[in-house]
Amino acid sequence: MRQPWRVAVVGGGIAGLAAAVRLRDSAPAGTEITVYEQSGVLGGKLRTGELAGQPVEFGAESFLMRDPTGAESAAVALARRLGLAEKIVHPTVGQAALVIDGGLRPIPGGTLVGVPGDLDRVAAVARPAADADTDGGRPLVGPDADVSVGALVRSRFGNEVVERLVDPMLGGVYAGRADDLSLVTTMPALARTARVEHTLVGAVRAAQAAAPRAPGAPVFGTLAGGLSTLIEAAVTASGATVRRDAAVRELTPTGTGWRLTVGPTRDPQLVDVDAVVLAVPARPAARLLAGPAPAVAAGVGALDYASVALVTMALPQPRLPELSGFLVPSTEGLLIKAATFFTTKWGHLRRPDGLALVRASVGRYGEEAHLQRPDADLAATVHRELSAVLGTPLPAPVDGHVQRWGGALPQYAPGHADRLAAARTALRAAHPTLVLAGAGYDGVGIPVCVRSGETAAEEIITALGGSAR
Ligand SMILES: Cc1cc2nc3c(=O)[nH]c(=O)nc-3n(C[C@H](O)[C@H](O)[C@H](O)COP(=O)(O)OP(=O)(O)OC[C@H]3O[C@@H](n4cnc5c(N)ncnc54)[C@H](O)[C@@H]3O)c2cc1C
């Protein structure tokens, strides 16, 4: 293998940048790493903006502190690696609410993304079906099977638990419906225990016991100064050359590596590298794979995506409840899917002038038509709905921002993990120096995407004949 290695990272989101950092840490010294990002900004779904003179997240807001095994999450480990551990802050107010019959009720504790391990604790919000969760003498899910979260929970706890708890909580992450989402990919810890336990209550409790949380230990963290600081620090630590406004349009195998076609069709640039981390969403990945690996492209490109819009407003001294925010079941008939009271939830964002930053997320899978409305219309509807849910007219905003994320949230259907594993196996066999990373494959969320990028980097190092330093 020629030295130094030349590795292209296609996609400047958190998965691509985590891959770049791991390559710098573990590939041979002198490895040339170049990150190609089609837009003018790095970070992908991580984007810290500014509203009313204050940094505020226009994309992802926070990360899980622990992974499903209870160990420190990959996001925390990356922040530590980048010297940002001291900047991690936690919500000051963690309690959120659900909108039920137009009013707010606290989200009950003790659930796993809304799936209860103790039916009595959710009674104020949803009535579980009586006696459906019986021991049928065998595990809930077969050893290689996958089901939708909705189908499993409906069969054991009835419709109300799905509609009032699981749907809004899963929808808060995926903007999709529990009935369409894979248990194995969206709730891996529950999928593992459901293959052993005979009741859903038993499976939830076993999953919770497998990842015990110290009392009072924070579940979420973010970075004071904004999540974009994670991106900036990763770029610096990786020592990568960054090419912004540089869409990769074609990947061609050369026999010894890859030729990238970069930039506009009229003035393309051809770049030769030894290996590629492909850290872009599934749709653009499928387009790039169509030439070198058409069967893999078909498997990867089958993934569907939901679009969302985030409406953030700065409100002068509104009367807000002491809640981090609320989630809205789709049965409530509101446009708002979820709302976050930033300046209540995060102590570091509180302002002496009492200005509140409130963000609402709009858009559910299959309801993209609502997102066709102009920004001003979305903002006015959100303001009206917020006032109605809070039961008090909110003051007019002094500043606002609408961020649209088109085709942003993967809708992992049951069987996704198997389809992906088959695609990866085929890709590895045909092209070991081309590796997929990011949310299109391993699951959404900053920790999952960091780990996915790091794993891709390690696979590249192995494929190029190296071993981790
Ligand atoms: C609105 C929203 C809120 C979220 N909130 C949270 C949260 O609070 N906590 C959490 O953990 N997760 C959250 N997530 C999920 C999380 O942000 C994502 O799963 C994660 O950031 C995805 O990272 P990625 O690197 O895989 O992909 P992306 O962030 O999508 O990055 C991929 C990059 O590739 C670039 N690209 C695409 N095609 C090409 C090409 N041909 N050539 C070059 N570049 C290309 C894109 O421009 C993009 O910058 C949220 C997601 C969304 C949409």
Short mmCIF file of C-alpha atoms and ligand atoms in Angstrom, two decimals:
data_model
loop_
_atom_site.label_atom_id
_atom_site.label_comp_id
_atom_site.label_asym_id
_atom_site.label_seq_id
_atom_site.Cartn_x
_atom_site.Cartn_y
_atom_site.Cartn_z
CA MET A 1 0.00 0.00 0.00
CA ARG A 2 1.35 3.41 -0.95
CA GLN A 3 2.27 5.69 1.93
CA PRO A 4 0.91 7.95 3.21
CA TRP A 5 -2.67 6.66 2.96
CA ARG A 6 -5.23 8.98 1.41
CA VAL A 7 -8.70 8.62 2.89
CA ALA A 8 -11.77 10.57 1.78
CA VAL A 9 -14.61 11.13 4.21
CA VAL A 10 -17.73 11.99 2.22
CA GLY A 11 -20.20 13.91 4.41
CA GLY A 12 -19.28 16.45 7.07
CA GLY A 13 -21.90 15.49 9.67
CA ILE A 14 -21.05 14.07 13.08
CA ALA A 15 -20.53 10.52 11.71
CA GLY A 16 -18.03 11.72 9.10
CA LEU A 17 -16.14 13.88 11.57
CA ALA A 18 -16.03 11.15 14.23
CA ALA A 19 -14.56 8.91 11.53
CA ALA A 20 -11.96 11.57 10.70
CA VAL A 21 -10.90 11.87 14.36
CA ARG A 22 -10.63 8.09 14.74
CA LEU A 23 -8.59 7.87 11.53
CA ARG A 24 -6.20 10.52 12.87
CA ASP A 25 -5.90 8.67 16.18
CA SER A 26 -5.51 5.15 14.81
CA ALA A 27 -4.27 5.23 11.20
CA PRO A 28 -0.56 5.51 10.46
CA ALA A 29 0.97 8.93 11.10
CA GLY A 30 0.81 11.14 8.03
CA THR A 31 -2.47 9.70 6.71
CA GLU A 32 -4.07 12.32 4.49
CA ILE A 33 -7.72 12.77 5.46
CA THR A 34 -10.04 14.96 3.39
CA VAL A 35 -13.65 15.68 4.36
CA TYR A 36 -15.98 16.51 1.47
CA GLU A 37 -19.16 18.37 2.43
CA GLN A 38 -21.71 19.35 -0.18
CA SER A 39 -23.07 22.33 1.73
CA GLY A 40 -21.27 25.42 2.93
CA VAL A 41 -21.40 24.33 6.59
CA LEU A 42 -20.15 21.31 8.45
CA GLY A 43 -22.18 19.50 11.09
CA GLY A 44 -25.13 18.11 9.12
CA LYS A 45 -28.04 17.91 11.58
CA LEU A 46 -25.92 19.57 14.27
CA ARG A 47 -26.24 23.28 13.76
CA THR A 48 -25.93 25.94 16.43
CA GLY A 49 -27.47 29.21 15.31
CA GLU A 50 -28.30 32.45 17.08
CA LEU A 51 -31.57 33.98 18.17
CA ALA A 52 -32.05 37.16 20.18
CA GLY A 53 -28.26 37.36 20.52
CA GLN A 54 -27.98 33.90 22.06
CA PRO A 55 -26.63 30.62 20.69
CA VAL A 56 -29.45 28.15 20.14
CA GLU A 57 -29.69 24.78 18.45
CA PHE A 58 -31.44 24.78 15.08
CA GLY A 59 -30.95 21.00 14.79
CA ALA A 60 -30.06 18.30 17.32
CA GLU A 61 -30.22 19.62 20.84
CA SER A 62 -28.59 17.13 23.20
CA PHE A 63 -27.09 13.65 23.45
CA LEU A 64 -27.63 10.62 25.62
CA MET A 65 -25.01 10.32 28.34
CA ARG A 66 -25.13 6.50 28.38
CA ASP A 67 -25.50 3.83 25.74
CA PRO A 68 -28.04 1.00 26.09
CA THR A 69 -25.55 -1.13 28.08
CA GLY A 70 -25.17 1.63 30.66
CA ALA A 71 -21.63 2.53 29.58
CA GLU A 72 -20.60 6.10 28.80
CA SER A 73 -22.02 7.04 25.40
CA ALA A 74 -19.75 7.51 22.40
CA ALA A 75 -20.79 11.18 22.27
CA VAL A 76 -19.48 11.76 25.80
CA ALA A 77 -16.28 9.86 25.00
CA LEU A 78 -15.76 11.98 21.87
CA ALA A 79 -16.36 15.21 23.82
CA ARG A 80 -13.76 14.01 26.33
CA ARG A 81 -11.30 13.14 23.55
CA LEU A 82 -11.78 16.64 22.13
CA GLY A 83 -11.20 18.36 25.48
CA LEU A 84 -14.85 19.38 25.80
CA ALA A 85 -15.90 17.23 28.78
CA GLU A 86 -15.91 20.30 31.04
CA LYS A 87 -18.42 21.96 28.72
CA ILE A 88 -21.05 19.23 29.13
CA VAL A 89 -24.15 20.57 30.87
CA HIS A 90 -27.38 18.80 31.82
CA PRO A 91 -31.02 19.85 31.88
CA THR A 92 -31.97 21.84 34.97
CA VAL A 93 -35.59 20.82 34.48
CA GLY A 94 -36.05 17.29 33.19
CA GLN A 95 -39.79 16.78 33.59
CA ALA A 96 -41.72 16.98 30.33
CA ALA A 97 -45.44 16.66 29.67
CA LEU A 98 -47.84 15.06 27.26
CA VAL A 99 -50.76 16.86 25.73
CA ILE A 100 -53.84 14.82 26.56
CA ASP A 101 -57.30 16.13 25.67
CA GLY A 102 -55.82 19.56 25.04
CA GLY A 103 -54.11 19.92 28.45
CA LEU A 104 -50.71 19.05 29.92
CA ARG A 105 -50.05 15.95 32.00
CA PRO A 106 -46.59 14.95 33.29
CA ILE A 107 -44.94 12.16 31.33
CA PRO A 108 -44.91 9.18 33.69
CA GLY A 109 -41.51 7.87 34.74
CA GLY A 110 -40.30 4.28 34.54
CA THR A 111 -40.99 3.73 30.84
CA LEU A 112 -38.66 2.78 28.02
CA VAL A 113 -39.45 5.33 25.30
CA GLY A 114 -43.03 5.25 26.55
CA VAL A 115 -43.29 1.45 26.96
CA PRO A 116 -44.17 0.94 30.62
CA GLY A 117 -42.49 -1.52 32.95
CA ASP A 118 -45.11 -0.74 35.61
CA LEU A 119 -48.65 -0.32 34.29
CA ASP A 120 -49.90 1.51 37.39
CA ARG A 121 -47.43 4.34 36.83
CA VAL A 122 -48.92 5.26 33.45
CA ALA A 123 -52.57 5.08 34.50
CA ALA A 124 -52.98 8.89 34.64
CA VAL A 125 -52.15 9.11 30.95
CA ALA A 126 -53.24 5.85 29.31
CA ARG A 127 -55.23 2.82 30.37
CA PRO A 128 -53.37 -0.36 29.44
CA ALA A 129 -55.49 -3.23 28.12
CA ALA A 130 -56.50 -5.53 30.94
CA ASP A 131 -54.70 -8.90 31.15
CA ALA A 132 -53.36 -8.97 27.59
CA ASP A 133 -49.71 -9.22 28.67
CA THR A 134 -49.85 -12.87 29.73
CA ASP A 135 -47.09 -15.47 29.68
CA GLY A 136 -47.69 -17.57 26.58
CA GLY A 137 -44.84 -19.92 27.41
CA ARG A 138 -42.39 -18.50 24.88
CA PRO A 139 -40.40 -15.32 24.23
CA LEU A 140 -42.27 -12.34 22.85
CA VAL A 141 -40.17 -12.19 19.69
CA GLY A 142 -38.46 -15.05 17.83
CA PRO A 143 -34.64 -15.24 17.79
CA ASP A 144 -34.23 -13.64 14.34
CA ALA A 145 -37.53 -11.82 14.08
CA ASP A 146 -38.22 -8.11 14.03
CA VAL A 147 -41.61 -6.45 14.52
CA SER A 148 -42.86 -2.90 14.65
CA VAL A 149 -42.79 -1.34 18.09
CA GLY A 150 -46.46 -0.47 17.65
CA ALA A 151 -47.53 -4.02 16.82
CA LEU A 152 -45.74 -5.44 19.87
CA VAL A 153 -47.04 -2.84 22.32
CA ARG A 154 -50.61 -2.87 20.93
CA SER A 155 -50.79 -6.65 21.29
CA ARG A 156 -49.68 -6.50 24.93
CA PHE A 157 -50.89 -3.16 26.34
CA GLY A 158 -53.59 -2.04 23.88
CA ASN A 159 -54.03 0.99 21.65
CA GLU A 160 -54.07 3.78 24.20
CA VAL A 161 -50.53 3.08 25.45
CA VAL A 162 -49.29 3.25 21.85
CA GLU A 163 -51.23 6.37 20.92
CA ARG A 164 -50.69 8.39 24.08
CA LEU A 165 -47.22 7.29 25.17
CA VAL A 166 -45.12 5.33 22.69
CA ASP A 167 -46.13 7.18 19.51
CA PRO A 168 -45.40 10.66 20.86
CA MET A 169 -42.13 9.57 22.49
CA LEU A 170 -40.82 7.62 19.49
CA GLY A 171 -42.27 10.34 17.24
CA GLY A 172 -40.23 12.89 19.19
CA VAL A 173 -37.09 11.14 17.94
CA TYR A 174 -38.11 9.81 14.50
CA ALA A 175 -41.13 11.93 13.49
CA GLY A 176 -42.62 8.56 12.59
CA ARG A 177 -45.22 6.17 13.95
CA ALA A 178 -44.63 3.26 16.29
CA ASP A 179 -46.61 1.04 13.89
CA ASP A 180 -44.00 1.58 11.16
CA LEU A 181 -40.76 1.52 13.17
CA SER A 182 -38.52 -1.49 13.75
CA LEU A 183 -38.15 -2.74 17.32
CA VAL A 184 -34.62 -4.02 16.62
CA THR A 185 -33.30 -0.72 15.26
CA THR A 186 -35.22 1.85 17.31
CA MET A 187 -35.33 0.01 20.66
CA PRO A 188 -32.38 -2.42 20.58
CA ALA A 189 -32.27 -2.97 24.33
CA LEU A 190 -35.94 -3.97 24.41
CA ALA A 191 -35.49 -6.14 21.32
CA ARG A 192 -32.76 -8.10 23.12
CA THR A 193 -34.87 -8.78 26.21
CA ALA A 194 -38.03 -9.45 24.14
CA ARG A 195 -36.18 -12.43 22.69
CA VAL A 196 -35.92 -13.93 26.17
CA GLU A 197 -38.84 -12.65 28.24
CA HIS A 198 -42.42 -13.93 27.96
CA THR A 199 -44.20 -10.69 28.88
CA LEU A 200 -43.67 -7.11 27.78
CA VAL A 201 -43.56 -5.85 31.35
CA GLY A 202 -40.83 -8.44 31.99
CA ALA A 203 -38.91 -7.40 28.88
CA VAL A 204 -39.04 -3.69 29.79
CA ARG A 205 -37.88 -4.41 33.34
CA ALA A 206 -35.06 -6.67 32.10
CA ALA A 207 -33.90 -3.97 29.65
CA GLN A 208 -33.95 -1.38 32.44
CA ALA A 209 -32.05 -3.71 34.77
CA ALA A 210 -29.41 -4.35 32.08
CA ALA A 211 -28.54 -0.65 32.05
CA PRO A 212 -29.02 0.49 35.63
CA ARG A 213 -28.86 4.22 36.14
CA ALA A 214 -27.42 5.70 39.31
CA PRO A 215 -30.16 7.68 41.07
CA GLY A 216 -30.03 11.29 39.88
CA ALA A 217 -27.55 10.52 37.09
CA PRO A 218 -28.33 12.78 34.13
CA VAL A 219 -29.80 11.12 31.05
CA PHE A 220 -29.00 13.92 28.60
CA GLY A 221 -26.20 16.38 28.11
CA THR A 222 -25.30 19.12 25.70
CA LEU A 223 -22.36 21.47 25.27
CA ALA A 224 -22.46 24.97 26.72
CA GLY A 225 -21.61 27.07 23.69
CA GLY A 226 -23.52 24.78 21.37
CA LEU A 227 -23.16 21.44 19.63
CA SER A 228 -21.37 23.06 16.71
CA THR A 229 -18.35 23.35 19.04
CA LEU A 230 -18.14 19.54 18.90
CA ILE A 231 -17.90 19.77 15.12
CA GLU A 232 -15.26 22.52 15.18
CA ALA A 233 -13.17 20.63 17.74
CA ALA A 234 -13.44 17.41 15.71
CA VAL A 235 -12.20 19.17 12.58
CA THR A 236 -9.21 20.56 14.45
CA ALA A 237 -8.34 17.27 16.16
CA SER A 238 -8.64 15.29 12.93
CA GLY A 239 -6.20 17.54 11.09
CA ALA A 240 -8.35 16.83 8.04
CA THR A 241 -8.44 19.01 4.98
CA VAL A 242 -12.02 20.24 4.73
CA ARG A 243 -13.67 20.87 1.36
CA ARG A 244 -16.98 22.73 1.77
CA ASP A 245 -19.42 23.23 -1.14
CA ALA A 246 -17.87 20.04 -2.51
CA ALA A 247 -20.55 17.48 -3.36
CA VAL A 248 -19.15 14.08 -4.30
CA ARG A 249 -21.16 13.02 -7.35
CA GLU A 250 -19.54 9.77 -8.37
CA LEU A 251 -17.37 7.02 -6.89
CA THR A 252 -15.42 4.87 -9.32
CA PRO A 253 -13.22 1.94 -8.30
CA THR A 254 -9.70 2.24 -9.75
CA GLY A 255 -8.36 -1.19 -8.85
CA THR A 256 -6.16 0.18 -6.09
CA GLY A 257 -8.67 2.59 -4.56
CA TRP A 258 -11.31 5.11 -5.60
CA ARG A 259 -11.72 8.03 -7.96
CA LEU A 260 -14.07 10.72 -6.66
CA THR A 261 -15.87 13.08 -8.98
CA VAL A 262 -16.30 16.24 -6.94
CA GLY A 263 -18.08 19.54 -7.56
CA PRO A 264 -20.34 20.94 -10.26
CA THR A 265 -21.10 18.92 -13.40
CA ARG A 266 -19.68 21.66 -15.61
CA ASP A 267 -16.36 21.81 -13.75
CA PRO A 268 -15.81 18.48 -12.00
CA GLN A 269 -12.64 17.62 -10.17
CA LEU A 270 -11.29 14.06 -10.12
CA VAL A 271 -9.53 12.95 -6.95
CA ASP A 272 -7.84 9.58 -6.34
CA VAL A 273 -7.82 8.10 -2.84
CA ASP A 274 -7.09 4.73 -1.23
CA ALA A 275 -10.32 4.45 0.77
CA VAL A 276 -13.66 6.18 1.37
CA VAL A 277 -15.88 6.56 4.44
CA LEU A 278 -19.32 7.23 2.99
CA ALA A 279 -21.03 9.19 5.77
CA VAL A 280 -24.05 10.61 3.94
CA PRO A 281 -27.76 9.73 4.35
CA ALA A 282 -29.05 6.60 2.62
CA ARG A 283 -30.56 8.33 -0.43
CA PRO A 284 -27.37 10.14 -1.58
CA ALA A 285 -25.37 7.05 -0.57
CA ALA A 286 -27.54 4.89 -2.83
CA ARG A 287 -26.91 7.26 -5.76
CA LEU A 288 -23.13 7.03 -5.21
CA LEU A 289 -23.26 3.23 -4.81
CA ALA A 290 -25.39 2.69 -7.93
CA GLY A 291 -22.32 2.47 -10.17
CA PRO A 292 -19.85 0.38 -8.14
CA ALA A 293 -22.34 -1.73 -6.13
CA PRO A 294 -25.88 -1.65 -7.59
CA ALA A 295 -27.30 -4.41 -5.38
CA VAL A 296 -25.99 -2.67 -2.26
CA ALA A 297 -27.44 0.62 -3.54
CA ALA A 298 -30.88 -0.98 -3.85
CA GLY A 299 -30.73 -2.29 -0.27
CA VAL A 300 -29.48 0.98 1.19
CA GLY A 301 -31.77 3.22 -0.87
CA ALA A 302 -34.93 1.46 0.30
CA LEU A 303 -34.90 3.52 3.49
CA ASP A 304 -37.59 6.18 3.68
CA TYR A 305 -37.20 9.53 5.49
CA ALA A 306 -39.46 11.99 7.34
CA SER A 307 -39.17 15.76 7.01
CA VAL A 308 -39.56 18.18 9.89
CA ALA A 309 -39.44 21.91 10.54
CA LEU A 310 -38.25 23.49 13.78
CA VAL A 311 -39.87 26.79 14.70
CA THR A 312 -37.94 28.67 17.38
CA MET A 313 -39.21 31.89 18.91
CA ALA A 314 -37.94 34.38 21.47
CA LEU A 315 -40.82 35.46 23.71
CA PRO A 316 -40.62 38.36 26.17
CA GLN A 317 -41.46 37.11 29.67
CA PRO A 318 -44.10 34.50 28.82
CA ARG A 319 -45.78 32.51 31.59
CA LEU A 320 -44.34 29.03 31.03
CA PRO A 321 -44.80 26.00 33.26
CA GLU A 322 -41.76 24.52 35.03
CA LEU A 323 -41.36 21.86 32.34
CA SER A 324 -38.66 21.07 29.82
CA GLY A 325 -41.35 20.89 27.14
CA PHE A 326 -44.15 18.68 25.89
CA LEU A 327 -44.98 16.00 23.34
CA VAL A 328 -48.19 15.83 21.36
CA PRO A 329 -49.92 12.56 20.38
CA SER A 330 -51.08 12.72 16.76
CA THR A 331 -54.65 12.05 17.97
CA GLU A 332 -54.72 15.58 19.46
CA GLY A 333 -55.01 17.07 15.96
CA LEU A 334 -52.28 19.70 16.44
CA LEU A 335 -49.58 20.67 13.98
CA ILE A 336 -46.98 20.79 16.78
CA LYS A 337 -45.37 17.40 17.42
CA ALA A 338 -43.18 18.50 20.32
CA ALA A 339 -42.12 21.68 22.07
CA THR A 340 -39.02 22.50 24.11
CA PHE A 341 -38.81 25.37 26.57
CA PHE A 342 -35.08 25.92 26.06
CA THR A 343 -34.62 28.60 28.70
CA THR A 344 -36.48 26.56 31.33
CA LYS A 345 -34.85 23.24 30.46
CA TRP A 346 -31.24 24.45 30.24
CA GLY A 347 -29.97 26.59 33.12
CA HIS A 348 -27.07 27.86 31.02
CA LEU A 349 -29.52 29.42 28.54
CA ARG A 350 -31.56 31.35 31.13
CA ARG A 351 -31.54 35.10 30.66
CA PRO A 352 -31.70 37.88 33.21
CA ASP A 353 -34.21 39.78 31.06
CA GLY A 354 -36.68 36.87 31.24
CA LEU A 355 -36.71 36.38 27.47
CA ALA A 356 -37.73 32.79 26.79
CA LEU A 357 -36.59 30.66 23.85
CA VAL A 358 -39.22 28.13 22.83
CA ARG A 359 -38.87 25.65 20.01
CA ALA A 360 -41.62 23.59 18.41
CA SER A 361 -41.13 20.73 16.03
CA VAL A 362 -43.62 20.30 13.23
CA GLY A 363 -44.08 17.45 10.78
CA ARG A 364 -44.86 13.79 11.04
CA TYR A 365 -44.02 11.09 8.54
CA GLY A 366 -46.69 11.04 5.82
CA GLU A 367 -47.88 14.59 6.62
CA GLU A 368 -45.30 16.46 4.56
CA ALA A 369 -48.04 18.62 2.97
CA HIS A 370 -48.19 20.73 6.17
CA LEU A 371 -44.56 21.66 5.64
CA GLN A 372 -45.40 23.33 2.30
CA ARG A 373 -46.73 26.33 4.23
CA PRO A 374 -44.60 29.48 4.28
CA ASP A 375 -42.44 30.19 7.34
CA ALA A 376 -44.71 32.96 8.65
CA ASP A 377 -47.75 30.68 8.47
CA LEU A 378 -45.96 27.86 10.33
CA ALA A 379 -44.75 30.28 12.99
CA ALA A 380 -48.22 31.79 13.48
CA THR A 381 -49.83 28.35 13.80
CA VAL A 382 -47.20 27.22 16.29
CA HIS A 383 -47.70 30.40 18.35
CA ARG A 384 -51.47 29.89 18.39
CA GLU A 385 -51.22 26.20 19.31
CA LEU A 386 -48.67 26.89 22.06
CA SER A 387 -51.01 29.47 23.60
CA ALA A 388 -53.89 27.01 23.46
CA VAL A 389 -51.96 24.16 25.07
CA LEU A 390 -50.56 26.43 27.80
CA GLY A 391 -53.99 27.96 28.37
CA THR A 392 -52.64 31.50 28.22
CA PRO A 393 -52.08 33.90 25.32
CA LEU A 394 -48.35 34.10 24.68
CA PRO A 395 -46.73 37.47 23.94
CA ALA A 396 -45.72 38.21 20.36
CA PRO A 397 -42.23 36.93 19.57
CA VAL A 398 -39.40 39.47 19.35
CA ASP A 399 -37.34 37.15 17.16
CA GLY A 400 -37.92 33.86 15.38
CA HIS A 401 -36.39 31.27 13.09
CA VAL A 402 -37.76 28.42 11.00
CA GLN A 403 -35.34 25.62 10.20
CA ARG A 404 -36.50 23.05 7.69
CA TRP A 405 -34.94 19.61 7.67
CA GLY A 406 -36.12 17.90 4.50
CA GLY A 407 -35.81 14.11 4.36
CA ALA A 408 -33.93 14.14 7.64
CA LEU A 409 -35.18 11.35 9.87
CA PRO A 410 -34.86 7.69 8.79
CA GLN A 411 -37.97 5.52 9.10
CA TYR A 412 -36.45 2.14 9.90
CA ALA A 413 -39.04 -0.46 8.95
CA PRO A 414 -39.00 -3.92 10.61
CA GLY A 415 -36.17 -5.96 9.06
CA HIS A 416 -33.95 -2.88 8.53
CA ALA A 417 -31.05 -4.31 10.56
CA ASP A 418 -31.00 -7.56 8.53
CA ARG A 419 -31.27 -5.71 5.21
CA LEU A 420 -28.44 -3.46 6.21
CA ALA A 421 -26.26 -6.30 7.45
CA ALA A 422 -26.71 -8.06 4.09
CA ALA A 423 -25.86 -4.85 2.20
CA ARG A 424 -22.76 -4.31 4.32
CA THR A 425 -21.59 -7.89 3.89
CA ALA A 426 -21.95 -7.58 0.11
CA LEU A 427 -20.14 -4.23 0.09
CA ARG A 428 -17.31 -5.55 2.27
CA ALA A 429 -16.84 -8.54 -0.02
CA ALA A 430 -16.77 -6.47 -3.21
CA HIS A 431 -15.19 -3.21 -2.00
CA PRO A 432 -13.58 -3.44 1.46
CA THR A 433 -12.16 0.10 1.18
CA LEU A 434 -15.60 1.69 0.92
CA VAL A 435 -17.45 1.78 4.25
CA LEU A 436 -20.86 3.23 5.20
CA ALA A 437 -21.37 5.34 8.33
CA GLY A 438 -24.09 7.42 9.93
CA ALA A 439 -27.77 7.65 10.67
CA GLY A 440 -28.89 6.00 7.45
CA TYR A 441 -27.55 2.71 8.68
CA ASP A 442 -27.01 2.29 12.41
CA GLY A 443 -29.75 4.42 13.96
CA VAL A 444 -30.37 8.09 14.65
CA GLY A 445 -28.77 10.04 17.46
CA ILE A 446 -25.42 11.62 18.08
CA PRO A 447 -23.92 8.73 20.12
CA VAL A 448 -24.96 6.10 17.57
CA CYS A 449 -23.58 8.19 14.69
CA VAL A 450 -20.29 8.86 16.51
CA ARG A 451 -19.84 5.14 17.09
CA SER A 452 -20.83 4.37 13.52
CA GLY A 453 -18.18 6.78 12.19
CA GLU A 454 -15.52 5.40 14.50
CA THR A 455 -16.31 1.81 13.52
CA ALA A 456 -16.13 2.75 9.83
CA ALA A 457 -12.70 4.32 10.40
CA GLU A 458 -11.47 1.14 12.06
CA GLU A 459 -12.77 -0.99 9.19
CA ILE A 460 -10.92 1.22 6.72
CA ILE A 461 -7.70 0.86 8.70
CA THR A 462 -8.08 -2.92 8.68
CA ALA A 463 -8.91 -2.96 4.96
CA LEU A 464 -5.82 -0.91 4.14
CA GLY A 465 -3.74 -3.46 5.97
CA GLY A 466 -3.04 -1.46 9.08
CA SER A 467 -3.69 -2.08 12.71
CA ALA A 468 -4.88 0.44 15.22
CA ARG A 469 -1.98 2.40 16.64
C1 LIG B 1 -34.38 18.06 13.67
C2 LIG B 1 -33.50 17.00 14.26
C3 LIG B 1 -33.28 16.99 15.63
C4 LIG B 1 -32.46 16.00 16.20
N1 LIG B 1 -32.23 16.02 17.54
C5 LIG B 1 -31.36 15.14 18.07
C6 LIG B 1 -30.98 15.25 19.44
O1 LIG B 1 -31.40 16.16 20.17
N2 LIG B 1 -30.11 14.32 19.92
C7 LIG B 1 -29.57 13.34 19.13
O2 LIG B 1 -28.76 12.53 19.62
N3 LIG B 1 -29.90 13.23 17.82
C8 LIG B 1 -30.76 14.12 17.29
N4 LIG B 1 -31.09 14.03 15.96
C9 LIG B 1 -30.47 12.96 15.16
C10 LIG B 1 -29.02 13.29 14.84
O3 LIG B 1 -28.85 14.67 14.71
C11 LIG B 1 -28.61 12.59 13.56
O4 LIG B 1 -28.90 11.21 13.67
C12 LIG B 1 -27.12 12.76 13.26
O5 LIG B 1 -26.70 14.09 13.46
C13 LIG B 1 -26.84 12.29 11.85
O6 LIG B 1 -25.47 12.44 11.58
P1 LIG B 1 -24.83 11.92 10.22
O7 LIG B 1 -23.43 12.38 10.23
O8 LIG B 1 -25.12 10.48 10.06
O9 LIG B 1 -25.65 12.61 9.04
P2 LIG B 1 -25.90 14.13 8.66
O10 LIG B 1 -25.94 15.00 9.85
O11 LIG B 1 -27.09 14.09 7.77
O12 LIG B 1 -24.60 14.53 7.82
C14 LIG B 1 -24.41 14.08 6.52
C15 LIG B 1 -23.70 15.17 5.73
O13 LIG B 1 -23.43 14.68 4.43
C16 LIG B 1 -23.57 15.75 3.52
N5 LIG B 1 -23.73 15.17 2.18
C17 LIG B 1 -24.80 14.53 1.65
N6 LIG B 1 -24.54 14.12 0.40
C18 LIG B 1 -23.27 14.50 0.12
C19 LIG B 1 -22.43 14.36 -1.02
N7 LIG B 1 -22.85 13.72 -2.13
N8 LIG B 1 -21.18 14.84 -0.95
C20 LIG B 1 -20.72 15.49 0.16
N9 LIG B 1 -21.49 15.66 1.26
C21 LIG B 1 -22.74 15.17 1.24
C22 LIG B 1 -24.77 16.51 4.04
O14 LIG B 1 -24.80 17.84 3.55
C23 LIG B 1 -24.54 16.43 5.56
O15 LIG B 1 -23.81 17.54 6.03
C24 LIG B 1 -31.89 15.01 15.37
C25 LIG B 1 -32.13 15.02 13.99
C26 LIG B 1 -32.92 16.00 13.44
C27 LIG B 1 -33.15 16.02 11.96
#
